[in-house]
Amino acid sequence: DDTVAEQFDFGRADYRILISLREDYLAHLEGVKSAMPSITQNRMRLARMNGEQALAAVMKPGGKLVTQEVAESIVRFVAGGAELRNAEVEPSLLSLICRELNNARLAQKKNEISVDLLAGSNETILAEFYERSLADQPAAVRKVIEDDLLTDSGYRENLAEERVLKAFTNAEAKPDAATTLATLVNRRLLRIEERLDVRRVELTHDVLCGVVKASREERLEREALAEAEKNLAAQHERAASTKKALVRARQIAAGCAVLAVIALGSGVVAYRAQQEEVKTRIASEMSRGEAEKLLEFLLDDFLKEMEPMGRADIVASLAQRTFAYYEKLPTEARSTITQRNSAYAQITYAGTLKVLGKQDEAQKLAEQAGATLKALRAAGDNSDETLIAEATQLNMLAQILASRGDVPAALPKIIEGLERLRPVLAKADPPRRAREREATLYGGLAFAYGGMSRPTEALEAAQKCRTLSAKLGALDLTNLASTTQYLSAGMGVGSSLIRLGKLTEAKAVLEADTALAEKLLTLRPGHRQALLVKGTMLAGLAQIEFEQLFMARRLAYLRDALKIQQQRAALDAGTSVTQSALRGTHLALAVTLDFLGRLDEADHHIRQSLVIGKDERIDGAAAGSLASNHGYAAARLAQRGDLSGTKAELAHTERYLVVRKAAGASERALVLGQANLNRVRGEIALASGGDLVTARREIDREIAAVKTFFKDDKGVLVNTGGIFLLHSSAAELSLALGQYGEAEAHAREALAYRRPDTDATLDAQWPVNEVRVKLAIALARQGKREEANQALAPVQDYYRLPLVMTSDDKTLDGNRARLLFASALANPEKRTLLLAEATKKLDAMPQSVKRLNWAVRIRDEIALEMKK
């Protein structure tokens, strides 16, 4: 219709073109700017989202699926724990995380995405996404993706579609290569993009590279293990063959000897048979020698490579098979070297059983290995190799005893191990293995001294371990086992410095070691010990903030630590060490949030700490920590007045103490666990108005038990921290019962067990000052006002310290209120003024804290005193 055409102005261009491209193609776009100059004028770089943009991206599409609080948690989660105003969010990662959270919501048939679904980490969700995408695909398809679509250094690679289809065909993709590729594209694992008229295939997101690389490394390790096992089987087969030949040769020789009696001429035949026997024996010994060299490699070098990757099951299997090999050798084939190697296999197997939580079996194996090595020495074998093996066995036995809660029993084993090494190390050029074992033993010594509240000795031992490890190549990453040992000892240095109040030095050590752990993880992504150490270092930095009463700063470090521990758990969830670290981090977060008055958030972390590793088959250490966590949960519920919940948590606590006993925990550990349970019962009795007389009687009994069981060979008490807490609880119960003389006695005895070198930080001084306030109340009630004021003087100085005055701990005002209450009792002339000030301190606390029973009890004490 020509008339319609006249209505249009074909000279106008009412359209716009939007070009979207990755930054690595920007240079190509610049090449056409002479033809399209506007591309240099109208340009916008799509950077990462800020917190507000990311929140909008979750809230608007999410609709009723997410609340404002949950959406903020998701954004913080993806942003690495940063607050919204400081957040930088990767859009592709946010998209993937939201999709996976929604999938989890649908699977659990929930109406909305809850905070619980966030339990995990970016790496966990990505790893699960990757595994789910390939769950129904042949292993060879995974191999194509990991080897061809990822560079050696871990970056995305793109391939022409036809090459990928050919590789999938060779991998026998089902039902065919094209369908498999389409399936993986639909699942958003892969994507196809046209470049210069060629369709190319690549991973969907850069954020998947780390997960794919980790999967590739684990697959390569499995393949290496399979090859090693294949070689070992071949060696066994050759050894069996030569053994048969030896038996056959002996039979021939015996027959020839009989014939020699009948005919002199058969002597030639006998001679030839004898020659054949010699040749066969030599071949057999050479074959066995080759097999044992391979076994030595598996027990030492190969296992050192496998252990950091968290494959405790593979390490255990290899060690068990190696030990079985030596056990099946005929008596005539056993030598000193064979017996020593057999002991080594037992030690290695014991170590993996310890990691897997089988403490009884581990200790039996370690003790059997010790008996074998002692027998060798008794027979005159004082070689370097046997002394090193015995030091290794003593170190393993010490680790097992410590994991069963018997640190005092572990200490002499470590010292004995160092004594075994002394003659070897005294030589001009001691074997490398001896120097490595010396470093390991000093690391164990530091742990033992730390567990016995001896920070000065722990610091000295940890520093010695680090010096030795550094000489073995720890710092330049040429000896990764020594690097791990150096970092582990760094945790001992940091914790000892913290306890000694040297926080600046501790922070410098922890920060430097965190950087070293990062280097190790760059070199070996997924290195289990490096992840554990990094998470523990962050927890140590959090502790430094805690010691200075900076709760919000501590919270930030702990959230970072939780991510690391969750990353480790995603790779290695089944070991007791991993579960313990994760449980401990959740509990530390709960405690911190309680101090900040954020009780609902703390509830979430408490629940998480109670479900990790919750299994009847857990080891004694895991059962002990679960019992402790349930005890803490019980005390919290009692403070809120939830007596039914308190009763349920106490039942869990008691059950896990039974599990701990059945799991083979030491008698010392069981005594301390029962003592902690009765101490919690005392707190609950105070909070709920329970039977205080019985609670006090039980704590008195536990004090006697701990004093009996926690003494070293010189009769010195080694668990002063546990005794301190028990006496503190007994003092509080005595005050509530009006038994002021007994309250005074318990408070004085509690203070007598505190050591100056363990009370150098603000947090460590806090419980000491609480006991001083209890002592002052007991003294004032007995009319000893001057002594009461003397007891309160250091407490008053403490609360005047700048860091204490500016602390964000929301419970401190309650402590100040009780200090003022004690001052009012000791100074009746100022009673009214001090009690009024105490009431103001209580009123200043958050509402969530004011409702807790301990705060209500202080308020009631003040109100009752004001009526007099």
Coordinates of C-alpha atoms in Angstrom, one line a residue, residues 260-540:
A260 CA 72.3 -90.7 45.3
V261 CA 72.3 -93.6 47.8
I262 CA 71.2 -96.0 45.0
A263 CA 73.5 -94.7 42.2
L264 CA 76.6 -92.6 42.3
G265 CA 75.9 -91.2 38.9
S266 CA 72.8 -89.4 40.2
G267 CA 75.1 -87.0 42.1
V268 CA 75.3 -84.9 39.0
V269 CA 71.5 -84.5 39.1
A270 CA 71.6 -83.6 42.8
Y271 CA 74.3 -81.0 42.1
R272 CA 72.1 -79.4 39.4
A273 CA 69.1 -79.4 41.7
Q274 CA 71.1 -77.7 44.4
Q275 CA 72.2 -75.0 41.9
E276 CA 68.6 -74.5 40.9
E277 CA 67.5 -74.1 44.6
V278 CA 70.2 -71.4 45.1
K279 CA 69.1 -69.5 42.0
T280 CA 65.4 -69.8 43.1
R281 CA 66.1 -68.5 46.6
I282 CA 68.0 -65.6 45.2
A283 CA 65.2 -64.8 42.8
S284 CA 62.7 -65.1 45.7
E285 CA 64.7 -62.8 48.0
M286 CA 65.2 -60.3 45.1
S287 CA 61.4 -60.3 44.4
R288 CA 60.6 -59.9 48.1
G289 CA 63.1 -57.1 48.4
E290 CA 61.5 -55.3 45.5
A291 CA 58.0 -55.8 47.1
E292 CA 59.2 -54.5 50.5
K293 CA 60.8 -51.4 48.8
L294 CA 57.4 -50.7 47.3
L295 CA 55.8 -51.2 50.7
E296 CA 58.2 -48.8 52.3
F297 CA 57.4 -46.3 49.6
L298 CA 53.6 -46.8 50.3
L299 CA 54.1 -46.4 54.0
D300 CA 56.2 -43.3 53.8
D301 CA 56.2 -41.2 50.7
F302 CA 52.9 -42.3 49.2
L303 CA 50.9 -42.0 52.4
K304 CA 52.4 -38.6 53.1
E305 CA 50.9 -37.6 49.8
M306 CA 47.5 -39.2 50.5
E307 CA 47.0 -38.1 54.1
P308 CA 46.7 -34.4 53.4
M309 CA 44.0 -35.1 50.9
G310 CA 41.8 -36.6 53.6
R311 CA 41.8 -40.1 52.3
A312 CA 42.1 -41.7 55.7
D313 CA 40.1 -44.7 54.4
I314 CA 42.8 -45.3 51.7
V315 CA 45.6 -44.8 54.1
A316 CA 44.0 -47.3 56.5
S317 CA 43.5 -49.9 53.7
L318 CA 47.0 -49.7 52.5
A319 CA 48.5 -49.9 56.0
Q320 CA 46.3 -52.8 56.9
R321 CA 47.3 -54.7 53.7
T322 CA 50.9 -53.9 54.3
F323 CA 50.7 -55.3 57.8
A324 CA 48.9 -58.4 56.6
Y325 CA 51.7 -58.9 54.0
Y326 CA 54.3 -59.0 56.7
E327 CA 52.2 -61.2 59.0
K328 CA 51.8 -63.8 56.3
L329 CA 55.6 -64.1 55.6
P330 CA 57.0 -67.5 56.6
T331 CA 59.3 -67.5 59.7
E332 CA 62.4 -68.1 57.7
A333 CA 61.7 -65.0 55.5
R334 CA 61.4 -62.6 58.5
S335 CA 64.3 -60.4 59.3
T336 CA 65.0 -57.4 61.6
I337 CA 64.0 -55.1 58.7
T338 CA 60.8 -57.0 58.1
Q339 CA 59.8 -56.9 61.7
R340 CA 60.5 -53.2 61.9
N341 CA 58.6 -52.5 58.7
S342 CA 55.7 -54.5 60.2
A343 CA 55.7 -52.3 63.3
Y344 CA 55.7 -49.2 61.0
A345 CA 52.6 -50.6 59.2
Q346 CA 50.9 -51.1 62.6
I347 CA 51.8 -47.5 63.7
T348 CA 50.4 -46.1 60.4
Y349 CA 47.2 -48.2 60.6
A350 CA 46.8 -47.1 64.3
G351 CA 47.0 -43.4 63.2
T352 CA 44.3 -43.8 60.6
L353 CA 42.1 -45.6 63.0
K354 CA 42.5 -42.8 65.5
V355 CA 41.4 -40.3 62.8
L356 CA 38.4 -42.5 62.1
G357 CA 37.5 -42.5 65.8
K358 CA 38.4 -46.2 66.6
Q359 CA 40.5 -45.4 69.6
D360 CA 40.5 -48.9 71.3
E361 CA 41.8 -50.6 68.1
A362 CA 44.3 -47.8 67.5
Q363 CA 45.8 -48.1 71.0
K364 CA 46.1 -51.9 70.8
L365 CA 47.9 -51.7 67.5
A366 CA 50.3 -49.0 68.7
E367 CA 51.1 -51.0 71.8
Q368 CA 51.7 -54.2 69.7
A369 CA 54.1 -52.2 67.5
G370 CA 55.9 -51.0 70.7
A371 CA 56.3 -54.6 71.9
T372 CA 57.8 -55.6 68.6
L373 CA 60.3 -52.7 68.6
K374 CA 61.3 -53.3 72.3
A375 CA 61.9 -57.0 71.4
L376 CA 64.2 -55.9 68.6
R377 CA 66.2 -53.7 70.9
A378 CA 66.3 -56.4 73.6
A379 CA 67.8 -58.7 70.9
G380 CA 70.6 -56.1 70.3
D381 CA 69.2 -54.0 67.5
N382 CA 70.1 -50.4 68.5
S383 CA 70.2 -49.2 64.9
D384 CA 69.1 -45.7 64.0
E385 CA 66.1 -47.1 62.1
T386 CA 64.8 -49.0 65.1
L387 CA 65.3 -46.1 67.5
I388 CA 63.4 -43.8 65.0
A389 CA 60.6 -46.4 64.7
E390 CA 60.3 -46.6 68.5
A391 CA 60.1 -42.8 68.7
T392 CA 57.4 -42.8 66.1
Q393 CA 55.5 -45.5 68.0
L394 CA 55.7 -43.5 71.3
N395 CA 54.5 -40.3 69.5
M396 CA 51.5 -42.2 68.0
L397 CA 50.6 -43.7 71.4
A398 CA 50.8 -40.2 73.0
Q399 CA 48.4 -38.9 70.3
I400 CA 45.9 -41.7 70.9
L401 CA 46.0 -41.1 74.7
A402 CA 45.5 -37.4 74.2
S403 CA 42.6 -38.0 71.9
R404 CA 41.0 -40.1 74.7
G405 CA 41.2 -37.2 77.1
D406 CA 44.3 -38.4 79.0
V407 CA 46.8 -35.7 78.2
P408 CA 48.8 -36.2 81.5
A409 CA 49.4 -39.9 80.4
A410 CA 50.5 -38.7 77.0
L411 CA 53.3 -36.4 78.2
P412 CA 55.7 -39.0 79.5
K413 CA 55.4 -41.0 76.2
I414 CA 56.5 -37.9 74.3
I415 CA 59.4 -37.3 76.6
E416 CA 60.4 -41.0 76.2
G417 CA 60.2 -40.6 72.4
L418 CA 62.7 -37.7 72.5
E419 CA 65.0 -39.8 74.7
R420 CA 65.0 -42.6 72.1
L421 CA 66.1 -40.1 69.4
R422 CA 68.8 -38.5 71.4
P423 CA 71.7 -40.9 70.3
V424 CA 70.6 -40.7 66.7
L425 CA 70.4 -36.9 66.7
A426 CA 73.8 -36.7 68.4
K427 CA 75.5 -37.9 65.2
A428 CA 77.2 -35.5 62.8
D429 CA 74.6 -36.0 60.1
P430 CA 71.4 -37.6 61.5
P431 CA 68.9 -39.1 59.1
R432 CA 66.2 -36.8 57.9
R433 CA 63.5 -39.0 59.3
A434 CA 65.0 -38.6 62.8
R435 CA 64.9 -34.8 62.5
E436 CA 61.3 -34.9 61.2
R437 CA 60.3 -37.1 64.1
E438 CA 62.0 -34.8 66.6
A439 CA 59.9 -31.8 65.2
T440 CA 56.7 -33.9 65.5
L441 CA 57.5 -34.9 69.1
Y442 CA 58.1 -31.2 70.1
G443 CA 54.8 -30.4 68.5
G444 CA 53.1 -33.0 70.6
L445 CA 54.9 -31.7 73.7
A446 CA 53.5 -28.2 73.1
F447 CA 50.0 -29.6 72.8
A448 CA 50.4 -31.6 76.0
Y449 CA 51.7 -28.7 78.0
G450 CA 49.0 -26.5 76.6
G451 CA 46.3 -29.0 77.7
M452 CA 47.8 -29.0 81.2
S453 CA 47.6 -25.2 81.5
R454 CA 51.4 -24.7 81.3
P455 CA 51.7 -22.0 78.6
T456 CA 55.3 -21.1 79.2
E457 CA 56.5 -24.6 78.6
A458 CA 54.0 -25.1 75.7
L459 CA 55.4 -21.9 74.0
E460 CA 59.0 -23.1 74.3
A461 CA 58.2 -26.6 72.9
A462 CA 56.1 -25.1 70.0
Q463 CA 58.9 -22.7 69.0
K464 CA 61.4 -25.5 69.1
C465 CA 59.1 -27.5 66.7
R466 CA 58.9 -24.6 64.3
T467 CA 62.7 -24.0 64.3
L468 CA 63.2 -27.7 63.4
S469 CA 60.5 -27.7 60.8
A470 CA 61.9 -24.5 59.1
K471 CA 65.3 -26.2 58.7
L472 CA 63.5 -29.1 57.0
G473 CA 62.0 -26.9 54.3
A474 CA 58.7 -25.8 55.9
L475 CA 58.9 -22.1 54.8
D476 CA 59.8 -22.6 51.2
L477 CA 57.3 -25.3 50.7
T478 CA 59.9 -27.9 49.7
N479 CA 58.7 -30.3 52.4
L480 CA 55.0 -30.0 52.8
A481 CA 54.8 -32.4 55.7
S482 CA 57.2 -30.0 57.6
T483 CA 55.1 -27.0 56.4
T484 CA 52.1 -28.6 58.0
Q485 CA 54.0 -29.4 61.2
Y486 CA 55.3 -25.8 61.3
L487 CA 51.7 -24.4 60.9
S488 CA 50.3 -26.8 63.5
A489 CA 53.0 -25.7 66.0
G490 CA 52.1 -22.1 65.1
M491 CA 48.7 -22.7 66.7
G492 CA 50.5 -23.7 69.9
V493 CA 52.7 -20.6 69.7
G494 CA 49.6 -18.4 69.2
S495 CA 47.5 -19.9 71.9
S496 CA 50.4 -19.9 74.4
L497 CA 51.1 -16.2 73.7
I498 CA 47.4 -15.4 74.1
R499 CA 47.3 -17.1 77.5
L500 CA 50.5 -15.2 78.5
G501 CA 48.8 -11.9 77.5
K502 CA 51.2 -11.3 74.6
L503 CA 48.4 -10.5 72.1
T504 CA 50.4 -8.4 69.6
E505 CA 53.0 -11.1 69.2
A506 CA 50.2 -13.8 68.9
K507 CA 48.4 -11.8 66.2
A508 CA 51.6 -11.4 64.2
V509 CA 52.3 -15.2 64.3
L510 CA 48.7 -16.1 63.4
E511 CA 48.5 -13.7 60.5
A512 CA 51.8 -14.8 59.1
D513 CA 50.8 -18.4 59.4
T514 CA 47.5 -17.8 57.8
A515 CA 49.3 -16.3 54.8
L516 CA 51.6 -19.4 54.7
A517 CA 48.6 -21.7 54.8
E518 CA 47.2 -19.8 51.8
K519 CA 50.4 -20.4 49.9
L520 CA 50.1 -24.1 50.7
L521 CA 46.5 -24.2 49.6
T522 CA 47.4 -22.4 46.3
L523 CA 50.0 -25.1 45.7
R524 CA 47.7 -27.9 46.9
P525 CA 44.0 -26.9 46.8
G526 CA 42.0 -29.0 49.2
H527 CA 45.0 -29.8 51.4
R528 CA 43.1 -31.0 54.5
Q529 CA 45.6 -30.1 57.2
A530 CA 46.2 -26.6 55.6
L531 CA 42.4 -26.0 55.7
L532 CA 42.2 -27.1 59.3
V533 CA 45.1 -25.0 60.3
K534 CA 43.8 -21.9 58.4
G535 CA 40.4 -22.3 60.1
T536 CA 42.1 -22.7 63.5
M537 CA 44.3 -19.7 62.9
L538 CA 41.2 -17.6 62.2
A539 CA 39.7 -18.9 65.4
G540 CA 42.9 -17.9 67.2

